[in-house]
XYZ file of C-alpha atoms in Angstrom:
494
model
C -2.680 20.303 14.249
C -0.745 17.867 16.349
C 3.097 18.112 16.340
C 5.895 16.243 17.881
C 9.279 17.297 18.985
C 11.695 18.002 16.151
C 14.494 15.415 15.981
C 17.356 14.413 13.703
C 18.499 11.075 12.608
C 21.970 10.102 11.452
C 21.892 7.363 8.817
C 23.814 4.326 9.932
C 25.314 3.388 6.578
C 25.602 -0.337 5.842
C 28.787 -1.834 4.525
C 29.118 -0.512 0.945
C 29.688 -3.994 -0.394
C 26.311 -5.369 0.923
C 23.618 -6.051 -1.636
C 20.928 -3.320 -1.918
C 18.831 -4.379 -4.892
C 18.537 -7.464 -7.042
C 16.303 -8.297 -9.995
C 16.390 -10.455 -13.096
C 18.477 -7.783 -14.747
C 21.168 -7.017 -12.223
C 22.447 -7.074 -8.597
C 23.418 -3.658 -7.080
C 25.283 -2.795 -3.866
C 24.877 -0.021 -1.336
C 28.028 1.548 -2.810
C 26.205 1.809 -6.165
C 23.241 3.474 -4.257
C 25.626 6.040 -2.816
C 27.034 6.788 -6.294
C 23.442 7.132 -7.601
C 22.735 9.719 -4.888
C 25.249 12.134 -6.309
C 23.761 11.806 -9.862
C 20.211 12.109 -8.586
C 20.803 15.143 -6.392
C 22.450 16.831 -9.397
C 19.636 15.830 -11.761
C 16.870 17.131 -9.417
C 18.839 20.309 -8.497
C 19.029 21.268 -12.178
C 15.324 20.839 -12.845
C 13.724 21.845 -9.508
C 13.932 25.118 -7.551
C 14.394 23.188 -4.253
C 15.242 19.754 -2.950
C 12.421 20.210 -0.466
C 9.786 20.557 -3.279
C 7.870 17.373 -3.889
C 8.461 15.351 -7.005
C 6.104 12.706 -8.433
C 6.597 9.228 -9.958
C 4.482 7.658 -12.598
C 6.050 4.337 -13.372
C 5.599 0.561 -13.217
C 7.940 -1.251 -10.864
C 11.563 -1.032 -12.092
C 15.154 -0.893 -10.754
C 15.232 2.772 -11.756
C 12.109 3.500 -9.750
C 13.387 1.801 -6.599
C 16.781 3.593 -6.870
C 14.959 6.907 -7.213
C 12.607 6.292 -4.355
C 15.659 5.331 -2.124
C 17.464 8.469 -3.220
C 14.463 10.654 -2.310
C 14.470 9.111 1.112
C 18.190 9.552 1.752
C 18.320 13.053 0.381
C 15.132 14.237 2.139
C 13.246 14.943 -1.133
C 9.376 14.391 -0.567
C 7.774 12.238 -3.266
C 4.343 11.448 -4.654
C 3.905 7.922 -5.940
C 1.136 7.975 -8.561
C -0.874 4.953 -9.752
C -0.138 4.106 -13.433
C -3.416 2.125 -13.558
C -5.558 5.371 -13.122
C -7.257 6.986 -16.012
C -5.485 10.105 -17.495
C -8.301 12.356 -16.131
C -7.713 11.028 -12.573
C -3.984 11.394 -12.913
C -4.263 14.989 -14.048
C -6.588 15.720 -11.151
C -4.208 14.258 -8.615
C -1.197 16.140 -10.064
C -3.190 19.399 -9.910
C -3.839 18.900 -6.201
C -0.242 18.556 -5.129
C 1.620 20.428 -7.968
C 4.908 18.541 -7.957
C 7.908 20.365 -9.183
C 8.971 17.380 -11.398
C 7.422 14.115 -12.636
C 9.697 11.071 -13.162
C 8.102 8.546 -15.611
C 9.055 5.270 -17.134
C 9.116 5.155 -20.960
C 5.720 3.404 -21.053
C 3.912 6.219 -19.167
C 5.822 9.226 -20.443
C 3.293 10.174 -23.059
C 0.590 10.384 -20.424
C 2.129 13.529 -18.834
C 1.435 16.826 -20.381
C 4.313 18.725 -18.727
C 7.709 20.049 -19.575
C 8.835 19.194 -16.082
C 9.131 15.426 -16.694
C 12.148 13.115 -16.646
C 12.136 9.787 -18.285
C 13.630 6.871 -16.434
C 14.637 4.900 -19.533
C 17.144 2.118 -20.104
C 20.035 4.509 -19.984
C 19.000 6.086 -16.628
C 21.144 3.893 -14.355
C 24.003 3.635 -16.800
C 24.202 7.450 -16.872
C 24.034 7.495 -13.071
C 26.961 5.214 -12.531
C 29.092 6.901 -15.121
C 28.210 10.438 -13.862
C 31.124 12.527 -12.727
C 30.518 15.632 -10.713
C 33.149 18.203 -10.240
C 34.053 19.129 -6.665
C 33.149 17.420 -3.524
C 30.953 14.265 -3.527
C 29.997 14.310 0.106
C 26.262 14.482 0.851
C 24.587 15.714 4.020
C 22.769 12.872 5.629
C 21.240 14.630 8.636
C 17.535 15.270 8.021
C 14.773 16.438 10.388
C 12.552 13.440 11.128
C 9.482 15.835 11.270
C 9.856 16.364 7.523
C 7.283 14.788 5.236
C 8.877 11.999 3.137
C 5.838 11.306 0.929
C 2.236 12.144 -0.066
C -0.060 9.174 -0.740
C -3.571 9.084 -2.159
C -5.937 6.779 -0.407
C -9.498 5.764 -1.304
C -12.428 5.979 1.046
C -16.192 6.205 0.939
C -16.089 9.779 -0.081
C -15.602 10.549 -3.811
C -12.831 13.010 -2.962
C -9.454 11.320 -2.445
C -7.758 11.774 0.822
C -4.085 12.853 0.708
C -1.932 11.386 3.410
C 1.343 13.184 4.295
C 3.728 10.753 6.047
C 6.625 11.959 8.073
C 10.023 10.399 8.468
C 9.597 9.739 12.199
C 6.464 7.702 11.420
C 8.516 5.513 9.060
C 11.271 5.059 11.604
C 8.751 4.047 14.251
C 7.011 1.617 11.877
C 10.417 0.104 10.815
C 11.486 -0.305 14.409
C 8.343 -2.058 15.343
C 8.287 -4.281 12.268
C 11.766 -5.452 12.957
C 10.688 -7.209 16.134
C 8.674 -9.697 14.150
C 10.575 -9.904 10.940
C 14.125 -8.785 9.976
C 16.130 -10.391 7.170
C 19.804 -10.669 7.596
C 22.354 -8.495 5.647
C 23.023 -9.746 2.145
C 19.602 -11.354 2.233
C 16.497 -10.206 0.544
C 12.852 -9.048 1.041
C 11.090 -10.266 -2.121
C 9.206 -7.278 -3.576
C 6.248 -7.881 -5.973
C 3.834 -5.238 -4.684
C 2.602 -2.089 -6.572
C 4.847 1.009 -5.812
C 2.041 3.532 -5.517
C 0.939 2.168 -2.206
C 2.613 2.598 1.226
C 2.845 -1.313 1.457
C 5.221 -1.415 -1.569
C 7.101 1.707 -0.631
C 7.594 0.715 3.002
C 9.611 -2.356 1.871
C 12.033 -0.124 0.148
C 12.351 2.258 3.012
C 12.551 -0.326 5.800
C 15.299 -2.183 3.774
C 17.369 1.041 3.663
C 16.949 1.595 7.388
C 17.897 -2.012 8.170
C 20.675 -2.198 5.610
C 19.197 -5.282 3.919
C 18.592 -6.244 0.323
C 15.492 -6.027 -1.938
C 14.726 -8.575 -4.575
C 12.421 -6.929 -7.085
C 9.960 -8.601 -9.460
C 8.082 -6.524 -12.117
C 4.770 -7.882 -10.680
C 3.405 -10.818 -8.864
C 3.602 -13.977 -10.931
C 2.623 -17.029 -8.895
C 4.899 -19.399 -10.885
C 7.984 -17.158 -10.539
C 7.327 -16.491 -6.840
C 6.886 -20.176 -6.095
C 10.162 -20.996 -7.734
C 12.041 -18.239 -5.942
C 10.627 -19.091 -2.452
C 11.340 -22.761 -2.970
C 14.939 -22.409 -4.136
C 16.577 -19.009 -3.481
C 17.904 -19.256 0.046
C 18.877 -15.527 0.030
C 15.160 -14.641 0.141
C 14.014 -14.517 3.749
C 10.725 -12.533 3.590
C 7.941 -11.491 1.284
C 4.946 -9.137 1.661
C 1.744 -10.367 0.046
C -1.998 -9.630 -0.044
C -4.299 -12.491 0.745
C -5.181 -13.121 -2.960
C -1.529 -13.582 -3.754
C -0.939 -16.152 -0.944
C -4.110 -18.027 -2.037
C -2.759 -18.480 -5.538
C 0.567 -19.740 -4.251
C -1.314 -22.342 -2.102
C -3.424 -23.606 -5.017
C -0.287 -25.550 -6.055
C -0.315 -28.667 -3.736
C 3.467 -29.106 -4.135
C 4.464 -25.520 -3.211
C 6.925 -25.365 -0.264
C 9.362 -22.715 0.957
C 13.090 -23.256 1.492
C 14.375 -23.965 5.003
C 16.042 -20.550 5.581
C 12.924 -18.560 4.904
C 11.650 -16.509 7.826
C 8.066 -15.316 7.121
C 5.324 -14.175 4.779
C 3.944 -10.747 5.898
C 0.236 -10.740 4.984
C -1.837 -7.494 4.909
C -4.057 -5.407 2.660
C -7.456 -7.130 3.140
C -9.480 -9.723 4.999
C -7.457 -12.873 5.838
C -9.248 -16.248 5.612
C -8.309 -18.411 8.620
C -8.694 -21.557 6.380
C -5.955 -20.118 4.238
C -3.740 -19.491 7.278
C -4.244 -23.097 8.453
C -3.277 -24.461 5.023
C -0.153 -22.313 4.962
C 0.999 -23.493 8.469
C 0.284 -27.108 7.438
C 2.604 -26.611 4.471
C 5.374 -25.351 6.798
C 5.018 -21.694 5.681
C 5.535 -19.165 8.499
C 2.878 -16.399 8.454
C 2.642 -12.951 9.979
C -0.876 -11.522 9.531
C -1.050 -7.742 9.985
C -3.296 -4.742 10.074
C -2.534 -1.218 8.810
C -3.289 1.529 6.395
C -1.701 4.463 4.754
C -2.533 6.682 7.669
C -0.541 4.376 10.093
C 2.455 4.125 7.762
C 1.587 0.553 6.794
C 1.295 -2.178 9.405
C 0.606 -1.027 12.994
C -0.500 -4.418 14.420
C 0.735 -7.913 13.685
C 0.673 -11.366 15.216
C 3.995 -12.698 16.558
C 4.156 -15.522 14.061
C 2.111 -18.364 12.810
C 4.490 -21.250 12.211
C 4.341 -25.034 12.021
C 5.575 -25.450 15.642
C 2.550 -23.528 16.976
C 0.309 -20.485 16.738
C 0.699 -17.689 19.191
C -2.374 -15.662 18.715
C -5.867 -16.574 17.534
C -5.938 -17.281 13.810
C -8.609 -14.724 13.184
C -6.771 -11.996 15.028
C -4.288 -9.516 13.471
C -2.238 -9.552 16.735
C -1.459 -6.724 19.103
C -0.700 -3.176 18.333
C 3.128 -2.243 18.129
C 4.597 -0.771 21.193
C 4.015 3.055 21.924
C 0.825 2.815 19.717
C -2.614 2.640 21.418
C -6.031 1.365 20.343
C -9.455 1.876 21.668
C -12.807 0.398 20.563
C -15.602 3.047 20.698
C -19.286 3.079 19.917
C -20.737 5.778 17.588
C -21.078 8.121 20.481
C -17.430 7.905 21.330
C -17.745 5.657 24.431
C -15.055 3.054 24.956
C -16.334 -0.541 24.588
C -15.416 -3.378 26.898
C -13.467 -6.426 25.691
C -15.182 -8.565 22.979
C -17.603 -5.785 22.149
C -17.566 -4.440 18.563
C -17.077 -0.908 17.655
C -15.010 1.710 15.719
C -11.260 1.305 15.895
C -9.548 4.422 17.164
C -5.769 4.663 17.122
C -3.066 6.914 18.676
C 0.739 6.864 18.658
C 3.902 7.642 16.839
C 2.904 5.790 13.530
C -0.322 7.764 13.139
C -0.437 10.805 10.795
C -0.786 14.248 12.380
C -3.358 15.312 9.921
C -4.545 14.911 6.406
C -3.174 17.214 3.650
C -4.207 20.913 4.326
C -6.003 19.702 7.393
C -8.855 18.150 5.409
C -11.037 15.577 7.119
C -10.215 17.017 10.559
C -13.264 15.162 11.955
C -11.247 11.964 11.810
C -9.262 13.218 14.858
C -10.592 13.972 18.321
C -9.355 16.715 20.686
C -6.906 14.274 22.346
C -5.146 13.322 19.060
C -6.952 9.961 18.573
C -7.511 8.901 14.935
C -10.791 7.292 13.846
C -9.738 4.567 11.373
C -13.347 4.109 10.206
C -12.835 0.311 10.641
C -14.875 -1.858 12.849
C -13.452 -4.532 15.190
C -12.972 -5.670 18.821
C -10.325 -6.631 21.318
C -10.079 -9.768 23.371
C -8.798 -9.889 27.001
C -5.196 -10.354 25.796
C -5.329 -7.198 23.682
C -5.487 -9.093 20.349
C -7.250 -7.044 17.704
C -10.000 -8.490 15.444
C -11.029 -6.701 12.267
C -14.621 -7.176 11.311
C -15.281 -4.621 8.520
C -12.694 -2.519 6.717
C -13.664 1.160 6.195
C -17.344 0.655 5.931
C -18.148 0.510 2.198
C -14.719 0.424 0.891
C -13.944 -2.596 -1.274
C -10.547 -4.372 -1.050
C -10.095 -6.673 -4.032
C -6.853 -8.300 -4.738
C -5.060 -5.891 -2.377
C -6.438 -2.777 -4.263
C -8.580 -0.216 -2.452
C -11.710 0.468 -4.577
C -14.037 3.360 -3.987
C -17.595 2.172 -4.931
C -18.809 5.734 -5.538
C -16.503 6.183 -8.478
C -17.945 2.956 -10.132
C -21.507 3.920 -9.369
C -21.057 7.369 -11.066
C -19.433 5.756 -14.041
C -22.269 3.330 -14.421
C -24.861 5.991 -14.144
C -23.341 7.923 -16.961
C -24.034 5.029 -19.307
C -27.200 5.168 -21.488
C -30.070 3.127 -20.193
C -28.943 2.905 -16.536
C -30.922 4.929 -14.080
C -29.238 4.148 -10.800
C -26.369 2.092 -9.544
C -25.129 0.692 -6.337
C -21.736 -1.135 -5.906
C -20.918 -3.426 -3.033
C -18.057 -5.729 -2.073
C -18.831 -9.379 -1.609
C -16.504 -11.843 0.053
C -14.668 -13.898 -2.506
C -12.154 -16.808 -2.144
C -10.108 -15.552 -5.132
C -10.060 -11.778 -4.578
C -10.774 -11.282 -0.863
C -13.755 -9.212 -2.115
C -15.388 -8.921 -5.545
C -17.039 -5.914 -7.042
C -20.740 -6.477 -7.491
C -22.807 -3.811 -9.328
C -26.566 -3.579 -8.951
C -28.431 -1.349 -11.468
C -31.898 -0.110 -12.416
C -32.524 0.374 -16.092
C -34.686 2.822 -18.072
C -34.915 0.928 -21.409
C -35.532 -2.556 -22.769
C -31.965 -2.894 -24.030
C -30.187 -6.021 -22.754
C -27.566 -5.102 -20.098
C -25.064 -7.826 -19.345
C -21.828 -7.923 -17.527
C -19.582 -8.009 -20.633
C -21.375 -5.204 -22.438
C -21.219 -2.969 -19.398
C -17.577 -3.767 -18.799
C -16.751 -2.891 -22.404
C -18.491 0.476 -22.003
C -16.657 1.195 -18.801
C -13.180 0.425 -20.171
C -11.022 3.583 -20.222
C -13.420 5.350 -17.947
C -12.248 3.501 -14.789
C -9.263 1.455 -14.041
C -9.466 -2.285 -15.011
C -9.131 -3.535 -11.480
C -12.393 -1.665 -10.636
C -14.638 -3.175 -13.252
C -17.573 -5.221 -11.811
C -17.102 -8.934 -11.625
C -20.903 -9.421 -11.312
C -23.793 -7.390 -12.512
C -27.446 -7.610 -11.320
C -30.512 -5.723 -12.594
C -32.933 -4.841 -9.786
C -36.278 -3.057 -9.634
C -35.172 -0.570 -7.074
C -32.248 0.306 -4.886
C -33.007 0.672 -1.172
C -32.300 4.071 0.389
C -32.621 5.861 3.642
C -35.002 8.811 4.185
C -32.083 11.105 3.392
C -31.310 9.315 0.102
C -28.300 7.307 1.171
C -28.058 3.789 -0.386
C -28.468 1.050 2.249
C -25.393 -0.902 1.384
C -25.767 -3.342 4.306
C -29.337 -4.178 3.184
C -28.011 -4.842 -0.306
C -25.353 -7.156 0.946
C -27.857 -9.130 3.022
C -30.242 -9.395 0.036
C -27.415 -10.651 -2.131
C -26.177 -13.179 0.306
C -29.742 -14.473 0.969
C -30.698 -14.702 -2.724
């Protein structure tokens, strides 16, 4: 295990009158967040044995959810954001792994949790918080060890076992400090938030905003019509985080423009099409393309800025690594590669996790503390990083990480299907689309719609195949591993 010197951090509280959160329902100030902290601390203390025990969230995006995440951060309570899109079986499994002391749910998901230790964040939740009166002192300690874990995040990979990433406060501080160099909205202005709240990308917007003392403007979900209207007219919105699929949908409207006070769109979460970047710049939309993952506490590299007055890094690059973080490109034997030579991306620095939960997957770290991202890429002479393949077989579709093994196993459980292989194919709409190849054992007609209907409820909707091919055989190595690269070549050449 790699450790860093224990430190403390004193919160620099913003002016209480500044806006903390806005949505279509209401606008809240940092003073209201401070009042909520008193309610939330009392609520958790009554139900949990310790404020240092992790609590879980199972909720769609809501004002209540964001207030609660903010309170966990400010009170030092570690949290586990669960994905409401997962099947109940998968949720129960994830809960059993981390054993949270409490689970906070919205009304929609409350029936999915079989536990007496649940709290429902309903329509009265914030009203109760702001009318809450606690006897005695209302002061709260705000000095917390930055070596403490602030959250546990589940991430997909090529293994069927989910990795659990424990992120520490010092990693979030480092990421926030670095991100501010490229993009920092002004106080009383907003970062538009339309990302899922079970990913570090969505959570980091909340935590960075608290650290900076800026506002968050929350949408329930990404709706291209609503986002277009806001970015065109609301001059309080200065930043937004999007995955490539979202930006592509915005650009499909030839009349879409952003207002003159807007600072930048932060793009991450999947392969970025240079044609799309050029189209955005031509429209006058400033873009920051980035690279990161859960293990790096969101973005760890970004270009300075693509804007109408000029581009400052190659369009196909994700920029340079943030200061104090290091990158090496190595071959499969661990030897460093020269510039412009492809290899595995190894990372080291203050944003990188120390280890996975319970030191699982220790093979991802070398003896000197370098982390193997599993991604392939190269560096140019100026230190610009280029991503070639993301996590080998991992599929990134619409900003969601998809484990192909889960889909393959679900397909092979269906009657009449002998074997299955799932690959991600580049797609203009989704970044990558899920393509399933199957061999069959009967004469029954297997088509895309019938297979999708059979899979519904067994895997999440965003993981359902978008294309189905019936093949005579699936190519494998001598050890029985599916040759995914061969499948992709065959598909592209067909």
